[in-house]
mmCIF file of C-alpha atoms in Angstrom:
data_model
loop_
_atom_site.group_PDB
_atom_site.id
_atom_site.type_symbol
_atom_site.label_atom_id
_atom_site.label_comp_id
_atom_site.label_asym_id
_atom_site.label_seq_id
_atom_site.Cartn_x
_atom_site.Cartn_y
_atom_site.Cartn_z
ATOM 1 C CA UNK A 74 84.812 14.411 120.804
ATOM 2 C CA UNK A 75 86.955 11.177 120.264
ATOM 3 C CA UNK A 76 88.580 11.278 116.986
ATOM 4 C CA UNK A 77 89.539 7.879 117.165
ATOM 5 C CA UNK A 78 87.377 6.000 114.718
ATOM 6 C CA UNK A 79 85.756 2.455 115.977
ATOM 7 C CA UNK A 80 87.575 -0.928 114.332
ATOM 8 C CA UNK A 81 84.466 -2.365 112.900
ATOM 9 C CA UNK A 82 86.365 -5.224 110.824
ATOM 10 C CA UNK A 83 87.718 -7.772 113.113
ATOM 11 C CA UNK A 84 86.200 -10.769 114.005
ATOM 12 C CA UNK A 85 82.802 -10.153 112.008
ATOM 13 C CA UNK A 86 81.754 -13.430 111.841
ATOM 14 C CA UNK A 87 81.483 -14.157 115.098
ATOM 15 C CA UNK A 88 79.769 -10.969 115.922
ATOM 16 C CA UNK A 89 77.402 -11.006 113.707
ATOM 17 C CA UNK A 90 76.549 -14.419 114.134
ATOM 18 C CA UNK A 91 76.063 -13.680 117.880
ATOM 19 C CA UNK A 92 73.733 -10.894 117.039
ATOM 20 C CA UNK A 93 71.457 -12.501 114.730
ATOM 21 C CA UNK A 94 71.093 -15.738 116.343
ATOM 22 C CA UNK A 95 70.119 -13.837 119.674
ATOM 23 C CA UNK A 96 67.413 -12.087 117.370
ATOM 24 C CA UNK A 97 64.225 -12.350 115.213
ATOM 25 C CA UNK A 98 64.014 -11.636 111.434
ATOM 26 C CA UNK A 99 61.012 -9.162 110.872
ATOM 27 C CA UNK A 100 59.568 -8.210 107.579
ATOM 28 C CA UNK A 101 60.643 -5.069 105.975
ATOM 29 C CA UNK A 102 58.699 -2.301 105.241
ATOM 30 C CA UNK A 103 58.311 -0.732 102.090
ATOM 31 C CA UNK A 104 58.361 2.506 100.188
ATOM 32 C CA UNK A 105 54.667 4.398 100.782
ATOM 33 C CA UNK A 106 55.240 2.865 104.418
ATOM 34 C CA UNK A 107 54.771 5.876 106.669
ATOM 35 C CA UNK A 108 57.737 5.453 109.073
ATOM 36 C CA UNK A 109 59.707 5.320 106.040
ATOM 37 C CA UNK A 110 58.850 8.860 105.214
ATOM 38 C CA UNK A 111 60.025 10.990 108.297
ATOM 39 C CA UNK A 112 62.528 11.585 110.955
ATOM 40 C CA UNK A 113 62.744 8.710 113.439
ATOM 41 C CA UNK A 114 63.441 10.074 117.415
ATOM 42 C CA UNK A 115 66.390 9.716 119.154
ATOM 43 C CA UNK A 116 68.075 6.914 120.836
ATOM 44 C CA UNK A 117 67.894 7.908 124.696
ATOM 45 C CA UNK A 118 68.034 4.776 126.525
ATOM 46 C CA UNK A 119 70.606 2.387 125.943
ATOM 47 C CA UNK A 120 69.117 -0.555 127.489
ATOM 48 C CA UNK A 121 68.366 -4.597 126.932
ATOM 49 C CA UNK A 122 65.282 -3.429 125.157
ATOM 50 C CA UNK A 123 67.641 -1.771 122.575
ATOM 51 C CA UNK A 124 69.863 -4.866 122.551
ATOM 52 C CA UNK A 125 66.947 -6.781 121.430
ATOM 53 C CA UNK A 126 65.939 -4.547 118.332
ATOM 54 C CA UNK A 127 69.332 -4.112 117.460
ATOM 55 C CA UNK A 128 69.460 -8.482 117.782
ATOM 56 C CA UNK A 129 66.599 -8.288 115.671
ATOM 57 C CA UNK A 130 67.533 -5.966 113.029
ATOM 58 C CA UNK A 131 71.011 -8.271 112.551
ATOM 59 C CA UNK A 132 68.797 -11.029 112.011
ATOM 60 C CA UNK A 133 66.726 -9.190 109.340
ATOM 61 C CA UNK A 134 69.331 -7.630 107.749
ATOM 62 C CA UNK A 135 70.755 -11.496 106.923
ATOM 63 C CA UNK A 136 67.140 -12.606 106.407
ATOM 64 C CA UNK A 137 66.767 -10.343 103.395
ATOM 65 C CA UNK A 138 70.343 -10.608 102.316
ATOM 66 C CA UNK A 139 71.122 -6.636 102.970
ATOM 67 C CA UNK A 140 74.204 -4.808 104.163
ATOM 68 C CA UNK A 141 72.521 -2.461 105.777
ATOM 69 C CA UNK A 142 69.456 -1.437 107.784
ATOM 70 C CA UNK A 143 67.905 1.029 109.139
ATOM 71 C CA UNK A 144 65.272 0.173 112.761
ATOM 72 C CA UNK A 145 62.107 1.960 110.430
ATOM 73 C CA UNK A 146 62.879 -0.551 108.160
ATOM 74 C CA UNK A 147 61.525 -2.999 109.929
ATOM 75 C CA UNK A 148 58.904 -0.387 111.890
ATOM 76 C CA UNK A 149 60.772 0.809 114.675
ATOM 77 C CA UNK A 150 60.733 4.651 115.097
ATOM 78 C CA UNK A 151 64.271 5.325 116.399
ATOM 79 C CA UNK A 152 67.247 6.630 114.914
ATOM 80 C CA UNK A 153 69.612 3.374 115.078
ATOM 81 C CA UNK A 154 71.131 1.427 112.234
ATOM 82 C CA UNK A 155 73.057 -1.434 111.284
ATOM 83 C CA UNK A 156 75.416 -2.903 108.727
ATOM 84 C CA UNK A 157 77.421 -5.779 107.316
ATOM 85 C CA UNK A 158 78.952 -4.428 104.506
ATOM 86 C CA UNK A 159 82.131 -4.683 102.506
ATOM 87 C CA UNK A 160 84.208 -2.073 101.230
ATOM 88 C CA UNK A 161 85.554 -1.324 97.667
ATOM 89 C CA UNK A 162 88.544 -3.526 98.752
ATOM 90 C CA UNK A 163 86.493 -6.605 99.884
ATOM 91 C CA UNK A 164 87.021 -5.849 103.711
ATOM 92 C CA UNK A 165 84.053 -6.693 105.495
ATOM 93 C CA UNK A 166 82.405 -4.010 108.311
ATOM 94 C CA UNK A 167 79.959 -5.115 110.857
ATOM 95 C CA UNK A 168 78.459 -2.857 113.365
ATOM 96 C CA UNK A 169 75.990 -0.524 114.715
ATOM 97 C CA UNK A 170 75.245 3.414 115.247
ATOM 98 C CA UNK A 171 72.688 5.149 116.763
ATOM 99 C CA UNK A 172 71.836 8.903 116.389
ATOM 100 C CA UNK A 173 74.297 8.594 113.415
ATOM 101 C CA UNK A 174 75.202 12.321 112.076
ATOM 102 C CA UNK A 175 76.901 12.085 108.650
ATOM 103 C CA UNK A 176 80.052 14.594 108.716
ATOM 104 C CA UNK A 177 80.209 16.906 105.611
ATOM 105 C CA UNK A 178 83.196 16.524 103.545
ATOM 106 C CA UNK A 179 85.601 19.341 102.735
ATOM 107 C CA UNK A 180 85.271 19.879 98.884
ATOM 108 C CA UNK A 181 88.495 17.912 98.366
ATOM 109 C CA UNK A 182 87.327 14.631 99.561
ATOM 110 C CA UNK A 183 84.070 15.235 97.686
ATOM 111 C CA UNK A 184 84.851 12.210 94.960
ATOM 112 C CA UNK A 185 81.713 11.351 93.459
ATOM 113 C CA UNK A 186 80.622 7.649 92.714
ATOM 114 C CA UNK A 187 77.749 6.949 90.597
ATOM 115 C CA UNK A 188 77.196 3.091 91.189
ATOM 116 C CA UNK A 189 74.138 1.327 90.800
ATOM 117 C CA UNK A 190 71.780 2.035 94.680
ATOM 118 C CA UNK A 191 69.282 -0.644 95.954
ATOM 119 C CA UNK A 192 67.363 -0.545 98.982
ATOM 120 C CA UNK A 193 65.542 -3.225 101.066
ATOM 121 C CA UNK A 194 62.745 -0.901 101.357
ATOM 122 C CA UNK A 195 62.443 -0.693 97.488
ATOM 123 C CA UNK A 196 62.882 -4.105 96.710
ATOM 124 C CA UNK A 197 63.982 -6.122 93.399
ATOM 125 C CA UNK A 198 64.795 -2.310 92.108
ATOM 126 C CA UNK A 199 68.193 -0.040 91.128
ATOM 127 C CA UNK A 200 69.212 2.874 89.923
ATOM 128 C CA UNK A 201 72.705 4.951 89.401
ATOM 129 C CA UNK A 202 73.053 7.419 92.144
ATOM 130 C CA UNK A 203 75.915 9.740 92.641
ATOM 131 C CA UNK A 204 76.962 9.851 96.120
ATOM 132 C CA UNK A 205 80.646 10.908 97.628
ATOM 133 C CA UNK A 206 83.348 7.548 98.148
ATOM 134 C CA UNK A 207 84.257 8.069 101.350
ATOM 135 C CA UNK A 208 81.931 8.966 104.247
ATOM 136 C CA UNK A 209 82.226 9.541 108.330
ATOM 137 C CA UNK A 210 79.207 9.155 110.270
ATOM 138 C CA UNK A 211 79.378 10.028 113.858
ATOM 139 C CA UNK A 212 76.879 8.688 116.571
ATOM 140 C CA UNK A 213 76.708 6.151 119.768
ATOM 141 C CA UNK A 214 77.246 2.621 120.182
ATOM 142 C CA UNK A 215 74.231 0.576 121.657
ATOM 143 C CA UNK A 216 75.862 1.756 125.320
ATOM 144 C CA UNK A 217 75.755 5.375 124.158
ATOM 145 C CA UNK A 218 79.456 5.166 123.926
ATOM 146 C CA UNK A 219 80.365 8.026 121.508
ATOM 147 C CA UNK A 220 81.791 6.524 118.012
ATOM 148 C CA UNK A 221 82.894 7.564 114.942
ATOM 149 C CA UNK A 222 82.698 5.163 111.532
ATOM 150 C CA UNK A 223 84.741 5.751 108.438
ATOM 151 C CA UNK A 224 83.819 4.167 104.879
ATOM 152 C CA UNK A 225 85.429 4.261 101.164
ATOM 153 C CA UNK A 226 83.403 3.161 98.279
ATOM 154 C CA UNK A 227 80.311 0.496 98.825
ATOM 155 C CA UNK A 228 80.766 0.909 102.287
ATOM 156 C CA UNK A 229 80.645 4.548 102.179
ATOM 157 C CA UNK A 230 77.508 4.131 100.274
ATOM 158 C CA UNK A 231 75.943 2.350 102.397
ATOM 159 C CA UNK A 232 76.913 4.357 105.534
ATOM 160 C CA UNK A 233 75.027 7.612 103.788
ATOM 161 C CA UNK A 234 72.149 5.632 102.946
ATOM 162 C CA UNK A 235 71.010 3.905 106.489
ATOM 163 C CA UNK A 236 71.822 7.459 107.797
ATOM 164 C CA UNK A 237 69.104 9.122 105.160
ATOM 165 C CA UNK A 238 67.066 6.229 106.423
ATOM 166 C CA UNK A 239 66.572 7.521 110.074
ATOM 167 C CA UNK A 240 65.639 11.501 108.773
ATOM 168 C CA UNK A 241 63.462 9.683 106.554
ATOM 169 C CA UNK A 242 64.973 10.027 102.966
ATOM 170 C CA UNK A 243 64.877 7.029 100.797
ATOM 171 C CA UNK A 244 67.852 6.649 98.154
ATOM 172 C CA UNK A 245 64.915 7.637 95.355
ATOM 173 C CA UNK A 246 63.936 10.829 96.920
ATOM 174 C CA UNK A 247 67.338 11.867 95.734
ATOM 175 C CA UNK A 248 66.720 10.540 91.941
ATOM 176 C CA UNK A 249 65.226 12.832 89.217
ATOM 177 C CA UNK A 250 61.461 12.239 88.676
ATOM 178 C CA UNK A 251 62.397 10.043 85.261
ATOM 179 C CA UNK A 252 64.571 7.604 87.273
ATOM 180 C CA UNK A 253 62.337 7.778 90.268
ATOM 181 C CA UNK A 254 59.574 6.519 88.372
ATOM 182 C CA UNK A 255 61.776 3.734 86.710
ATOM 183 C CA UNK A 256 62.600 2.341 90.013
ATOM 184 C CA UNK A 257 59.160 1.849 91.199
ATOM 185 C CA UNK A 258 58.268 0.104 87.865
ATOM 186 C CA UNK A 259 60.914 -2.240 88.603
ATOM 187 C CA UNK A 260 59.547 -2.564 92.341
ATOM 188 C CA UNK A 261 55.870 -3.121 90.965
ATOM 189 C CA UNK A 262 57.092 -5.500 88.333
ATOM 190 C CA UNK A 263 59.398 -7.597 90.914
ATOM 191 C CA UNK A 264 58.726 -9.774 93.917
ATOM 192 C CA UNK A 265 61.014 -9.822 96.636
ATOM 193 C CA UNK A 266 63.100 -12.358 98.347
ATOM 194 C CA UNK A 267 61.884 -11.612 101.390
ATOM 195 C CA UNK A 268 58.629 -10.859 103.628
ATOM 196 C CA UNK A 269 57.345 -7.704 103.346
ATOM 197 C CA UNK A 270 55.016 -5.702 105.457
ATOM 198 C CA UNK A 271 51.961 -4.428 103.001
ATOM 199 C CA UNK A 272 50.995 -0.965 102.885
ATOM 200 C CA UNK A 273 47.032 -0.945 102.900
#
């Protein structure tokens, strides 16, 4: 596999806008919706349908003011996520990963950062969560070509968070019982700024 990391920091504005303008924003699924709590299907067809989904994902991410979005967050059972996320140096990263696999970090690279984390599928709620401040995700691009993406700081958190989603894990699943309860209380008391899918 190619060890070159993709360049996802160039023409961010233009690329993000092109995706978004072709796409349609969809409502966000929230915690409790079954699609969020199971592993998604592998992407096997890199076709126009996938391209249209990616456009809709960028439109949905923008509408909800998110920095990353997994397909199951708009109700689609497929291993793909998009991102438009700054790292801790303020550098913007825009891209898409299909079938992501998070690389295990060697012990000497595991520096934990316990910043606050939030999620569009757990609206209006935040909790500190320790995650490595460096991440490498390998997968495929929208054409099925092998890619690797790496991130530091906030962007590393985003890569880990979105990959988790596609394996049926929400960030609150990594919290203590007490913190999880607190997050769900925050969510119950808040009103999301974007359209969500009711769990009925």
